[in-house]
Coordinates of C-alpha atoms in Angstrom, one line a residue:
M186 CA 0.2 0.1 -0.1
S187 CA 1.4 3.3 -1.0
G188 CA 0.1 6.8 -2.2
L189 CA -2.8 8.7 -0.9
M190 CA -4.5 5.7 1.0
E191 CA -1.3 6.4 3.1
R192 CA -2.6 9.9 3.6
V193 CA -6.1 8.7 5.0
R194 CA -6.1 7.4 8.3
N195 CA -9.4 8.8 9.5
P196 CA -12.1 10.3 7.6
R197 CA -11.5 13.9 8.4
D198 CA -8.2 13.3 6.1
L199 CA -10.5 13.3 3.0
R200 CA -10.9 17.1 3.3
R201 CA -7.3 17.8 2.8
L202 CA -7.8 16.4 -0.6
T203 CA -8.3 18.5 -4.0
A204 CA -11.1 16.9 -6.7
L205 CA -8.4 15.4 -8.6
E206 CA -6.6 13.8 -5.5
L207 CA -10.2 12.7 -5.0
D208 CA -10.5 10.7 -7.9
A209 CA -7.0 9.7 -8.0
L210 CA -7.8 8.1 -4.6
A211 CA -10.9 6.4 -5.5
E212 CA -8.9 4.6 -8.4
E213 CA -6.3 3.6 -5.5
I214 CA -8.7 2.1 -3.4
R215 CA -10.4 0.3 -6.4
R216 CA -7.1 -1.2 -7.1
F217 CA -6.5 -2.2 -3.7
L218 CA -9.7 -4.0 -3.4
I219 CA -9.4 -5.8 -6.9
V220 CA -5.8 -7.3 -5.5
N221 CA -6.8 -7.9 -2.1
V222 CA -10.0 -9.4 -2.2
A223 CA -9.0 -11.5 -5.2
R224 CA -6.4 -12.9 -2.7
T225 CA -8.5 -13.7 0.1
G226 CA -12.1 -14.1 -1.2
G227 CA -15.2 -11.8 -0.2
H228 CA -17.7 -9.2 -1.2
M229 CA -15.9 -7.6 -4.3
G230 CA -18.8 -6.4 -6.8
P231 CA -20.7 -4.3 -4.0
N232 CA -17.6 -2.6 -2.5
L233 CA -16.2 -1.5 -6.4
G234 CA -19.5 0.2 -6.7
V235 CA -19.6 2.2 -3.7
V236 CA -15.8 4.0 -3.6
E237 CA -16.5 7.3 -4.8
L238 CA -20.1 7.2 -2.9
T239 CA -18.5 6.3 0.6
I240 CA -15.6 8.9 -0.2
A241 CA -18.4 11.5 -0.4
L242 CA -20.5 10.1 2.7
H243 CA -17.5 10.9 4.8
R244 CA -16.4 14.0 3.4
V245 CA -19.7 15.6 4.1
F246 CA -20.7 13.6 7.4
D247 CA -18.4 13.3 10.8
S248 CA -18.3 9.9 11.5
P249 CA -18.7 8.7 14.4
R250 CA -20.4 11.8 15.9
D251 CA -22.7 11.6 12.7
T252 CA -23.8 7.9 12.7
I253 CA -23.3 6.1 9.2
I254 CA -25.4 2.8 9.2
F255 CA -25.1 0.3 6.1
D256 CA -27.6 -2.3 5.1
T257 CA -26.5 -5.7 5.1
G258 CA -22.9 -4.1 5.5
H259 CA -21.5 -6.0 2.6
Q260 CA -20.5 -2.9 0.9
A261 CA -18.6 -1.6 4.2
Y262 CA -14.8 -2.2 3.0
V263 CA -14.3 1.0 1.5
H264 CA -15.7 2.4 4.8
K265 CA -13.1 0.2 6.7
I266 CA -10.3 1.6 4.6
L267 CA -11.0 5.0 5.1
T268 CA -11.6 4.7 9.0
G269 CA -8.1 3.6 9.5
R270 CA -8.6 -0.2 8.6
Q271 CA -6.3 -1.1 5.5
V272 CA -4.7 -4.1 6.5
F273 CA -6.9 -6.7 4.4
S274 CA -4.4 -9.4 4.4
H275 CA -6.6 -12.0 6.8
L276 CA -10.0 -10.5 5.3
R277 CA -13.0 -12.7 6.3
S278 CA -10.4 -15.0 8.0
E279 CA -10.0 -16.0 11.8
G280 CA -8.2 -13.0 13.6
G281 CA -8.6 -10.8 10.3
L282 CA -11.1 -7.9 9.4
S283 CA -14.8 -8.9 9.4
G284 CA -16.6 -9.0 5.8
Y285 CA -19.3 -6.6 7.8
P286 CA -19.3 -3.8 10.1
S287 CA -17.7 -4.8 13.4
R288 CA -17.9 -2.9 16.5
A289 CA -15.1 -4.6 17.7
E290 CA -13.0 -3.4 15.0
S291 CA -13.9 0.5 15.3
P292 CA -16.4 3.0 16.8
H293 CA -17.4 3.9 13.2
D294 CA -19.3 0.6 13.0
V295 CA -22.9 0.2 14.1
V296 CA -24.7 -2.8 12.6
E297 CA -23.2 -5.8 12.7
N298 CA -26.1 -8.1 11.5
S299 CA -25.8 -8.8 7.9
H300 CA -29.4 -9.1 7.2
A301 CA -31.0 -7.0 4.6
S302 CA -33.5 -4.1 4.9
A303 CA -33.3 -3.7 9.0
S304 CA -31.0 -0.2 8.3
L305 CA -34.1 2.3 8.2
S306 CA -35.5 0.9 11.3
W307 CA -32.0 1.3 12.9
A308 CA -31.8 4.9 11.8
L309 CA -35.1 5.9 12.7
G310 CA -33.9 4.2 16.4
V311 CA -30.9 6.4 16.5
A312 CA -32.1 9.4 15.2
K313 CA -35.3 9.6 17.6
A314 CA -32.6 8.9 20.5
K315 CA -30.5 12.0 19.3
K316 CA -33.3 14.2 19.0
L317 CA -34.9 13.1 22.5
A318 CA -31.3 14.1 23.9
G319 CA -30.8 17.3 22.0
D320 CA -28.1 16.0 19.6
D321 CA -27.9 17.8 16.4
S322 CA -25.8 15.3 14.9
W323 CA -26.9 13.4 11.7
T324 CA -27.9 9.6 11.2
V325 CA -27.0 8.1 7.6
A326 CA -28.7 4.8 6.5
V327 CA -27.1 3.7 3.3
I328 CA -29.7 1.1 1.5
G329 CA -29.4 -0.7 -1.7
D330 CA -32.5 -1.0 -4.0
G331 CA -32.5 -4.4 -3.4
A332 CA -32.6 -4.1 0.2
L333 CA -35.7 -2.0 -0.6
T334 CA -37.7 -4.8 -1.7
G335 CA -37.6 -6.3 1.9
G336 CA -41.0 -5.2 3.9
M337 CA -39.0 -3.8 7.1
A338 CA -37.4 -1.4 4.7
W339 CA -41.1 -0.2 4.0
E340 CA -42.1 -0.4 7.6
G341 CA -39.2 2.0 8.5
L342 CA -40.1 4.3 5.8
N343 CA -43.6 4.5 7.0
T344 CA -42.3 5.7 10.5
I345 CA -39.8 7.9 9.6
A346 CA -42.2 10.0 7.3
D347 CA -44.3 10.5 10.7
D348 CA -41.6 12.5 12.0
P349 CA -40.6 15.5 9.6
N350 CA -38.2 16.9 12.6
L351 CA -35.5 14.0 12.3
R352 CA -31.8 14.4 11.2
L353 CA -31.8 11.5 8.9
V354 CA -30.5 11.2 5.6
I355 CA -31.4 7.9 3.8
V356 CA -28.9 7.2 0.9
V357 CA -30.3 5.0 -1.7
N358 CA -27.4 3.2 -3.5
D359 CA -29.2 2.0 -6.8
N360 CA -27.2 -0.3 -8.9
A361 CA -30.3 -2.1 -10.0
R362 CA -29.2 -5.0 -8.3
S363 CA -29.1 -7.2 -5.1
Y364 CA -27.7 -10.4 -5.4
A365 CA -29.0 -10.4 -9.0
P366 CA -30.9 -8.0 -10.8
T367 CA -33.8 -5.9 -8.6
I368 CA -37.1 -7.1 -9.2
G369 CA -40.6 -5.7 -8.7
G370 CA -42.6 -2.6 -9.1
L371 CA -40.0 -0.9 -7.5
A372 CA -37.2 -1.7 -9.4
H373 CA -39.3 -0.5 -12.4
H374 CA -40.1 3.0 -10.8
M375 CA -36.7 3.5 -10.1
D376 CA -35.5 2.4 -13.3
A377 CA -37.5 5.6 -14.8
L378 CA -36.0 7.8 -12.4
R379 CA -32.3 7.0 -13.2
T380 CA -33.0 7.1 -16.9
N381 CA -35.2 10.7 -16.9
P382 CA -33.1 12.5 -19.8
A383 CA -34.0 16.1 -18.9
Y384 CA -32.1 15.5 -15.5
E385 CA -29.2 13.5 -17.2
K386 CA -29.1 16.8 -19.4
A387 CA -28.5 19.0 -16.7
L388 CA -26.4 16.8 -14.4
E389 CA -23.8 16.6 -17.2
W390 CA -24.2 20.5 -17.7
G391 CA -23.4 21.1 -14.0
K392 CA -20.5 18.9 -13.6
R393 CA -18.8 20.1 -16.9
K394 CA -19.4 23.7 -15.1
L395 CA -18.1 22.4 -11.9
R396 CA -14.9 20.7 -13.2
S397 CA -13.7 23.6 -15.2
S398 CA -13.9 25.9 -12.3
G399 CA -10.4 24.4 -10.8
K400 CA -12.0 24.6 -7.3
P401 CA -10.6 22.2 -4.8
G402 CA -12.6 19.3 -3.6
N403 CA -13.4 20.5 -0.2
I404 CA -15.2 23.6 -1.5
A405 CA -16.4 22.4 -4.9
Y406 CA -19.8 22.1 -4.0
D407 CA -20.1 25.8 -3.3
A408 CA -19.5 26.5 -6.9
L409 CA -22.0 24.1 -7.8
H410 CA -24.6 25.1 -5.4
G411 CA -25.6 28.1 -6.9
L412 CA -25.1 26.8 -10.6
K413 CA -27.6 24.1 -10.0
R414 CA -30.1 24.6 -7.1
G415 CA -32.9 26.6 -9.0
M416 CA -32.6 24.5 -12.1
H417 CA -32.8 20.9 -10.0
D418 CA -35.7 22.1 -7.8
A419 CA -37.4 22.4 -11.3
I420 CA -36.3 19.2 -13.1
A421 CA -35.5 16.6 -10.4
P422 CA -38.7 14.2 -9.9
Q423 CA -40.1 14.0 -6.7
A424 CA -41.3 10.4 -7.1
M425 CA -39.8 8.2 -4.4
F426 CA -41.6 8.0 -1.4
A427 CA -42.6 11.9 -1.7
D428 CA -46.1 11.2 -1.3
I429 CA -45.7 10.0 2.1
G430 CA -43.7 13.3 3.2
I431 CA -40.2 12.1 2.7
K432 CA -38.0 14.7 0.6
Y433 CA -36.4 13.3 -2.3
T434 CA -33.3 14.6 -4.2
G435 CA -31.5 13.1 -7.1
P436 CA -30.7 10.9 -8.8
V437 CA -27.1 11.4 -8.9
D438 CA -23.9 9.7 -10.2
G439 CA -22.8 7.8 -7.4
H440 CA -19.4 7.6 -9.2
D441 CA -18.8 11.4 -9.0
I442 CA -17.4 12.3 -5.9
I443 CA -18.3 16.1 -6.2
A444 CA -21.7 15.6 -7.5
A445 CA -22.5 13.1 -4.5
E446 CA -20.9 15.5 -2.2
F447 CA -23.2 18.2 -3.6
Q448 CA -26.6 16.4 -3.2
L449 CA -25.5 15.1 0.5
T450 CA -24.5 18.6 1.5
R451 CA -28.0 19.4 0.1
A452 CA -29.5 16.8 2.0
R453 CA -28.3 18.3 5.5
E454 CA -29.8 21.9 4.3
F455 CA -33.4 20.4 4.8
A456 CA -32.8 19.3 8.3
R457 CA -35.4 16.6 7.9
P458 CA -35.5 13.2 6.5
V459 CA -34.3 13.3 2.9
I460 CA -33.7 10.6 0.1
V461 CA -30.5 11.0 -1.9
H462 CA -31.0 8.9 -4.8
A463 CA -27.4 7.7 -5.8
I464 CA -26.8 5.9 -9.2
T465 CA -23.9 3.2 -8.9
V466 CA -22.5 0.4 -11.0
K467 CA -21.9 -2.8 -9.0
G468 CA -18.3 -4.0 -9.8
R469 CA -17.0 -0.7 -11.2
G470 CA -13.9 -0.5 -12.8
Y471 CA -13.3 -4.3 -13.1
N472 CA -14.1 -5.7 -16.4
F473 CA -14.8 -9.0 -15.2
A474 CA -16.9 -8.5 -12.3
E475 CA -18.9 -5.7 -14.7
E476 CA -19.4 -8.7 -17.4
H477 CA -20.4 -11.1 -14.7
V478 CA -23.9 -11.3 -15.9
A479 CA -25.2 -13.7 -12.8
D480 CA -24.0 -11.3 -9.8
R481 CA -21.0 -9.2 -10.8
F482 CA -18.6 -10.9 -8.7
H483 CA -20.8 -10.2 -5.6
A484 CA -19.0 -12.7 -3.4
I485 CA -16.2 -14.5 -4.7
G486 CA -13.9 -17.1 -3.3
P487 CA -9.9 -16.6 -4.3
I488 CA -9.4 -15.6 -7.8
H489 CA -6.8 -14.6 -10.4
P490 CA -7.0 -10.9 -10.6
E491 CA -5.5 -10.6 -13.9
T492 CA -8.1 -13.3 -15.4
G493 CA -11.0 -13.1 -13.0
L494 CA -11.0 -17.0 -12.8
P495 CA -11.2 -18.8 -9.6
V496 CA -7.6 -20.2 -7.8
E497 CA -9.4 -23.5 -7.2
Q498 CA -12.3 -25.0 -9.4
S499 CA -15.5 -25.8 -7.3
R500 CA -16.0 -29.3 -7.1
F501 CA -19.6 -30.5 -7.6
G502 CA -21.4 -29.3 -4.4
W503 CA -24.5 -30.0 -2.4
G504 CA -26.4 -26.9 -4.2
N505 CA -25.6 -28.2 -7.7
V506 CA -27.5 -31.7 -6.8
V507 CA -30.3 -29.5 -5.6
A508 CA -30.4 -27.7 -8.8
E509 CA -30.6 -31.2 -10.8
E510 CA -33.4 -32.6 -8.8
L511 CA -35.4 -29.4 -8.7
L512 CA -35.2 -29.4 -12.5
E513 CA -36.2 -32.9 -13.0
A514 CA -38.9 -32.9 -10.5
A515 CA -40.3 -29.9 -12.3
R516 CA -40.4 -31.6 -15.8
S517 CA -42.4 -34.3 -14.2
D518 CA -45.0 -32.2 -11.9
A519 CA -46.3 -29.4 -13.8
D520 CA -47.9 -28.2 -10.2
L521 CA -44.3 -27.4 -8.7
V522 CA -43.4 -23.8 -8.3
G523 CA -40.0 -22.6 -7.3
I524 CA -39.8 -19.4 -5.2
T525 CA -36.7 -17.3 -4.0
A526 CA -35.6 -14.3 -2.0
A527 CA -33.4 -12.6 -4.5
M528 CA -30.9 -15.4 -4.7
L529 CA -32.1 -17.8 -7.7
D530 CA -29.0 -19.3 -8.6
P531 CA -27.3 -19.6 -5.7
V532 CA -29.8 -21.7 -3.9
G533 CA -30.5 -23.9 -7.2
L534 CA -33.3 -22.5 -8.9
G535 CA -31.4 -21.1 -11.9
P536 CA -31.9 -24.2 -14.3
F537 CA -35.6 -24.6 -12.8
A538 CA -36.1 -20.8 -14.1
Q539 CA -34.3 -20.7 -17.5
E540 CA -36.7 -24.1 -18.4
F541 CA -39.8 -22.8 -16.6
P542 CA -39.8 -19.3 -16.3
D543 CA -43.3 -18.7 -15.6
R544 CA -43.2 -21.3 -12.7
V545 CA -40.5 -19.3 -10.6
L546 CA -41.1 -16.3 -8.4
D547 CA -38.5 -14.1 -7.1
V548 CA -39.9 -11.9 -4.3
G549 CA -36.7 -10.2 -3.4
I550 CA -35.6 -9.6 -0.4
A551 CA -38.7 -10.8 1.6
E552 CA -38.5 -14.2 3.2
Q553 CA -41.3 -13.5 5.3
N554 CA -43.5 -12.8 1.7
A555 CA -41.7 -16.2 0.2
L556 CA -43.5 -18.4 2.8
A557 CA -46.8 -16.7 2.9
V558 CA -46.8 -16.8 -1.0
A559 CA -46.0 -20.4 -0.8
A560 CA -49.0 -21.1 1.3
G561 CA -51.3 -19.5 -0.6
L562 CA -49.8 -21.2 -3.6
A563 CA -50.4 -24.6 -1.9
F564 CA -54.1 -24.0 -0.7
A565 CA -54.7 -23.5 -4.5
G566 CA -53.2 -26.8 -5.6
K567 CA -49.8 -26.0 -6.4
H568 CA -46.6 -27.5 -4.5
P569 CA -44.2 -24.4 -3.8
V570 CA -40.9 -25.0 -3.3
V571 CA -38.9 -22.3 -1.2
A572 CA -35.3 -22.1 -1.5
L573 CA -33.0 -20.2 0.9
Y574 CA -30.0 -19.7 2.9
A575 CA -30.7 -21.5 6.5
T576 CA -29.7 -18.2 8.3
F577 CA -32.6 -16.1 6.3
L578 CA -35.1 -18.7 7.5
N579 CA -35.2 -16.8 10.7
R580 CA -37.0 -13.8 9.2
A581 CA -39.6 -16.1 8.3
F582 CA -40.7 -17.9 11.1
D583 CA -44.0 -16.5 12.0
Q584 CA -45.0 -17.5 8.5
L585 CA -43.4 -20.9 8.3
L586 CA -45.5 -21.4 12.0
M587 CA -48.6 -19.8 11.2
D588 CA -49.0 -19.5 7.4
A589 CA -47.5 -22.9 6.6
A590 CA -47.8 -25.3 9.2
L591 CA -51.0 -23.9 10.9
H592 CA -52.6 -24.5 7.8
D593 CA -51.0 -28.2 7.1
A594 CA -49.8 -26.5 3.7
G595 CA -47.6 -29.0 1.6
V596 CA -44.8 -26.6 1.1
T597 CA -41.1 -27.9 0.8
I598 CA -38.3 -25.7 2.2
L599 CA -35.0 -26.5 1.1
L600 CA -32.3 -24.4 3.3
D601 CA -28.8 -24.1 1.7
R602 CA -25.5 -23.4 3.9
A603 CA -27.1 -24.8 7.2
G604 CA -24.9 -25.2 10.1
I605 CA -21.7 -23.5 10.7
T606 CA -20.8 -21.5 7.4
G607 CA -17.8 -19.7 9.0
T608 CA -16.1 -16.9 7.2
D609 CA -19.2 -14.6 7.0
G610 CA -19.2 -14.5 10.6
A611 CA -22.3 -14.9 13.2
S612 CA -25.1 -13.5 11.2
H613 CA -24.7 -16.2 8.2
N614 CA -24.0 -19.2 10.4
G615 CA -27.2 -21.3 9.9
M616 CA -27.2 -22.6 13.0
W617 CA -31.0 -22.0 14.3
D618 CA -33.0 -23.9 11.8
I619 CA -33.2 -27.3 13.7
A620 CA -34.1 -25.3 17.1
I621 CA -37.0 -23.4 14.9
G622 CA -37.9 -26.9 12.9
G623 CA -38.2 -29.0 16.1
I624 CA -40.9 -26.6 17.6
I625 CA -43.3 -26.3 14.7
P626 CA -46.1 -28.8 14.8
G627 CA -46.3 -31.3 11.6
L628 CA -42.9 -30.1 10.0
A629 CA -40.8 -32.8 8.7
L630 CA -37.0 -32.0 8.7
A631 CA -34.4 -34.1 7.2
A632 CA -30.7 -33.7 7.3
P633 CA -28.8 -35.3 4.4
R634 CA -25.1 -36.7 5.0
D635 CA -24.2 -36.7 1.4
E636 CA -25.3 -36.9 -2.4
A637 CA -27.1 -40.0 -2.1
T638 CA -29.5 -39.2 1.0
L639 CA -29.9 -35.5 -0.5
R640 CA -31.2 -36.7 -3.5
R641 CA -33.4 -38.9 -1.6
Y642 CA -34.8 -36.6 0.9
V643 CA -35.5 -33.9 -1.8
R644 CA -37.8 -36.5 -3.7
E645 CA -39.0 -37.4 -0.7
A646 CA -39.9 -34.0 0.5
L647 CA -41.5 -33.3 -3.0
A648 CA -43.8 -36.3 -2.6
V649 CA -45.6 -34.7 0.6
H650 CA -48.8 -32.3 -0.1
D651 CA -50.5 -32.7 3.3
H652 CA -47.9 -30.8 5.5
P653 CA -44.6 -28.8 5.4
T654 CA -41.1 -30.4 4.8
L655 CA -37.9 -29.0 5.1
V656 CA -34.4 -30.5 4.1
R657 CA -31.1 -28.6 5.3
Y658 CA -27.7 -29.0 3.7
P659 CA -24.5 -27.4 4.4
K660 CA -22.2 -25.3 2.5
G661 CA -19.5 -26.4 0.1
D662 CA -18.2 -29.6 -1.6
L663 CA -20.1 -32.9 -1.1
P664 CA -18.3 -35.4 0.8
S665 CA -18.0 -39.1 -0.4
D666 CA -21.3 -41.1 0.1
L667 CA -21.3 -43.3 3.3
A668 CA -22.5 -46.8 3.0
V669 CA -25.1 -48.1 4.7
I670 CA -24.6 -51.8 6.6
G671 CA -27.7 -52.1 8.2
S672 CA -30.7 -50.4 10.1
L673 CA -31.8 -49.5 13.3
G674 CA -35.3 -48.5 14.2
G675 CA -35.6 -47.0 10.5
A676 CA -32.5 -45.3 10.8
D677 CA -29.3 -46.4 9.1
L678 CA -26.4 -48.1 10.4
L679 CA -23.2 -46.7 9.0
Y680 CA -20.6 -48.4 11.4
G681 CA -20.4 -51.1 13.8
N682 CA -23.6 -53.1 15.2
T683 CA -26.1 -53.2 17.7
E684 CA -24.0 -55.3 20.2
A685 CA -21.8 -51.9 20.6
R686 CA -22.1 -50.1 24.1
V687 CA -22.1 -46.6 22.5
A688 CA -24.5 -45.2 20.1
L689 CA -23.1 -42.1 18.0
V690 CA -26.3 -40.5 16.3
G691 CA -24.9 -38.3 13.7
V692 CA -27.1 -35.5 11.9
G693 CA -26.7 -34.8 8.5
P694 CA -22.9 -34.2 7.7
L695 CA -21.9 -35.0 11.0
A696 CA -22.5 -38.6 10.5
H697 CA -18.9 -38.5 8.5
R698 CA -17.1 -37.5 11.6
C699 CA -19.1 -39.6 14.0
V700 CA -17.7 -42.6 11.8
E701 CA -14.2 -41.2 12.3
A702 CA -14.8 -40.7 15.7
A703 CA -15.7 -44.3 16.0
T704 CA -12.7 -46.0 14.7
R705 CA -10.9 -43.6 17.1
L706 CA -13.2 -45.3 20.0
K707 CA -12.4 -48.5 18.7
D708 CA -8.6 -47.9 18.8
A709 CA -9.2 -47.1 22.5
G710 CA -11.2 -50.4 23.3
T711 CA -14.5 -48.8 23.1
D712 CA -17.1 -50.3 20.4
A713 CA -19.3 -47.6 18.7
A714 CA -22.2 -48.1 16.4
V715 CA -22.7 -44.8 14.0
I716 CA -26.5 -44.1 13.2
D717 CA -27.9 -41.3 11.0
P718 CA -31.5 -40.9 11.5
G719 CA -32.0 -39.2 8.5
W720 CA -35.7 -37.4 8.7
I721 CA -35.2 -36.2 12.3
F722 CA -38.4 -34.5 13.2
P723 CA -40.9 -35.8 14.0
V724 CA -38.7 -37.9 16.4
K725 CA -39.1 -41.9 15.3
E726 CA -40.7 -43.5 18.2
S727 CA -39.1 -46.7 16.5
F728 CA -35.5 -45.3 16.7
V729 CA -36.2 -44.0 20.3
R730 CA -37.2 -47.9 21.0
A731 CA -34.2 -48.9 19.1
L732 CA -31.8 -47.0 21.4
A733 CA -32.7 -48.7 24.7
N734 CA -30.5 -51.5 24.3
F735 CA -27.2 -49.1 24.3
D736 CA -25.1 -48.1 27.5
V737 CA -24.4 -44.4 26.1
V738 CA -26.3 -42.5 23.2
V739 CA -24.6 -39.2 21.9
T740 CA -26.5 -36.9 19.6
C741 CA -23.8 -34.9 17.1
E742 CA -25.2 -31.9 15.2
D743 CA -24.3 -28.7 13.7
G744 CA -27.4 -27.2 15.4
L745 CA -27.9 -25.5 19.0
E746 CA -27.0 -28.3 21.9
T747 CA -29.3 -26.5 23.8
S748 CA -32.5 -26.9 21.8
G749 CA -31.9 -29.3 18.7
Y750 CA -32.4 -32.5 17.8
G751 CA -30.4 -34.0 20.6
I752 CA -32.4 -32.5 23.2
Q753 CA -35.7 -33.6 21.8
L754 CA -34.1 -37.2 21.3
G755 CA -33.2 -37.4 25.0
E756 CA -36.6 -36.2 26.3
R757 CA -38.1 -39.2 24.4
L758 CA -35.3 -41.7 25.8
E759 CA -36.1 -40.7 29.2
R760 CA -39.7 -40.9 28.6
A761 CA -39.3 -44.7 27.3
G762 CA -37.6 -45.4 30.6
F763 CA -34.0 -45.1 29.1
S764 CA -31.4 -46.3 31.9
G765 CA -28.2 -45.3 29.9
R766 CA -26.5 -42.0 29.7
H767 CA -27.1 -39.6 27.1
R768 CA -25.6 -36.0 26.0
A769 CA -26.3 -33.7 23.0
F770 CA -23.1 -32.4 21.3
G771 CA -23.7 -29.5 19.2
I772 CA -23.4 -25.5 19.0
P773 CA -23.6 -23.7 22.1
R774 CA -26.0 -21.1 22.8
E775 CA -23.5 -18.1 21.6
F776 CA -22.6 -16.3 18.4
I777 CA -19.9 -17.9 16.3
H778 CA -17.6 -15.4 14.9
Q779 CA -15.5 -15.5 11.7
A780 CA -13.1 -18.9 11.2
S781 CA -13.3 -21.5 8.7
R782 CA -15.7 -24.4 9.3
D783 CA -13.5 -26.9 10.1
S784 CA -11.6 -24.8 12.7
I785 CA -15.0 -23.7 14.4
L786 CA -16.1 -27.3 14.5
S787 CA -12.8 -28.5 15.9
R788 CA -13.1 -25.5 18.8
L789 CA -16.5 -26.8 19.3
G790 CA -15.2 -30.4 20.0
L791 CA -17.3 -31.7 16.9
D792 CA -14.3 -32.9 15.3
A793 CA -13.7 -36.6 15.3
D794 CA -11.1 -36.5 17.9
G795 CA -13.3 -34.0 20.0
I796 CA -16.2 -36.3 19.8
A797 CA -14.3 -39.5 20.8
S798 CA -12.4 -37.6 23.6
R799 CA -15.7 -36.5 24.9
V800 CA -17.4 -39.9 24.8
L801 CA -14.6 -41.7 26.5
E802 CA -15.2 -39.1 29.5
L803 CA -18.8 -40.9 29.5
V804 CA -17.8 -44.2 29.2

């Protein structure tokens, strides 16, 4: 690292730079991001798209006194650089920078939760508290057009509009995409705003005048202010949420620092809630990202920066299997309808949508909407399949419980990235779904361990039409299939025999670790049988009875050990009069911060060595 970045150790340093230096800084940051994120992996496209906009934000507002809240937070790398965090060598790794805002890293960071659409409610709360305390500082929410598809964002807007005295600025980072292109009526409306020809003509004229003035960057908006203000008021469309009482200004080129700075400064003059509409390009300045149709390098693993190609080609993964099974099922069942929440390709619905576009619905970042729509589809005779990341099911708990389960809706839910995911940190670990599923009446939940069981359980789930079904599977490449050597109470016996003293009940992919642990136990003189129940909910009574012959029963799962499958199985064993010892091994009730999946599981004692040593303590 060298050059202008070295001169920027906190946001106030930006105010010493001229307009030309600011443009040079933006390019330096962009090159830095390409090189460093290519090495570690991370959210490249979103950050390349907000370089200039973030510089403008930090020149106009005085963070951390002025509170800047990033919705989702995956676009906060530039913010990190400008607030003194310029060592990206271990980004998203244990001991390195988080891929999202982190209070432990900096007082400039506020919201760590990387689930979308919450920033406006956060900003409303912060701004309201400041108003009550007589604090005249500003609160700024930076939200993408994709996150505006979420219902929580609209709830926040509705309440913000009810208080005209809040010092609150909403910056809409409009790049026409979330993970994929933004969908819905709002997307069409914003497209009309960003392509307004009268405004584009006025904006270009004002920018030419500004650039020719030769003013240094820290006073450039003063030169532009008198030139554009009257004309802008006459031309700019008061169209985005103006009807509910929120002032709108824009659209502005989010890649022009001085123009963005002018609009943000102007927003402060209103001393009331204002929306600043900024147009940006996801992946800006890196051809491979800009030309990547699927997601503009939204989130990447390590790549070769000179080619944009992955350092390691991915092997066939869990999501590929799901995509194949869904497409095959859709071909044979015309009632099958796919639903996703702005993540069509990552959750395996891409091939389905390509072949049957009328039968796949993307509802945007709106998981509650997805589950309620699914319940309606099921009522009307279709079989909806809702495909999500496991962490995002949390947002639709009420709809799963009250709209799907209460009505015995034949809805199939496919949860990708279940369990420990690792590098994206606490908010992306899919560790709550087993606990959630375990308290929902009528829900059947399966945890496949390999490709064969994943295919089988997806097919079995799709065959159910009188209650909701859920299939969970982890992130990453598929492990080898485990051979089934027998059956025990309707569960698969994978290792050992029923004469063993210890039963290791492996849930999903942890069955592989249990098999490895059983070999270590054998070497230590303790025989163990490894059993995979497959469909873990509802708990099978036949399986409970079959476990009665063991002295020790241990369950291993990558869900909450305090409220997951193991606890429910233990309760059933106790009721059945089981006289042996039972333990539930899983994830403790805590937020798990970033590290690799293997590192986290080892720390939690859920690797083969950890499981074996804990079992030996019991016997």
